């Protein structure tokens, strides 16, 4: 199951998240998309993780639970964090092991299609691309975590960060980890 929803938030909320992402976040280089691979990318750095009770994490998590929770059997989010890519940082194909569902929110409302940076979702046997989801501001992507996936490369024509808010829903009732991932 792969769901793509445009205009996820109302215009005012989407603009607040866009502005927060640009004005308030800084990033630290070194997060790996696959533990056993050498490529690294940027992740949120704000003297630690953004708290789950803080805007915009609380708003994003609540919206995912409200929209998908009851029909998919979850009432809590395991973790939410921000990953960012720039030209030259190419992630690896990976699955979000240990989770049941993953959600990716694209916050930048002025992102240009020519800058690429969408998300590739592969067939579960990794034989081909199942779906390519272009980066579009205020878009939510929701899918089963066992789908192999990766962020697409950012075009050399883009001189911006390509952030996305990533949320993961646990498979089982267990202690939830809200720290920066």
PDB file of C-alpha atoms in Angstrom, residues 2 46 93:
ATOM      1  CA  UNK A   2       1.365   3.372  -1.094  1.00  0.00           C
ATOM      2  CA  UNK A  46      18.823  21.886  16.970  1.00  0.00           C
ATOM      3  CA  UNK A  93      17.965   1.818  -1.022  1.00  0.00           C
TER       4      UNK A  93
END
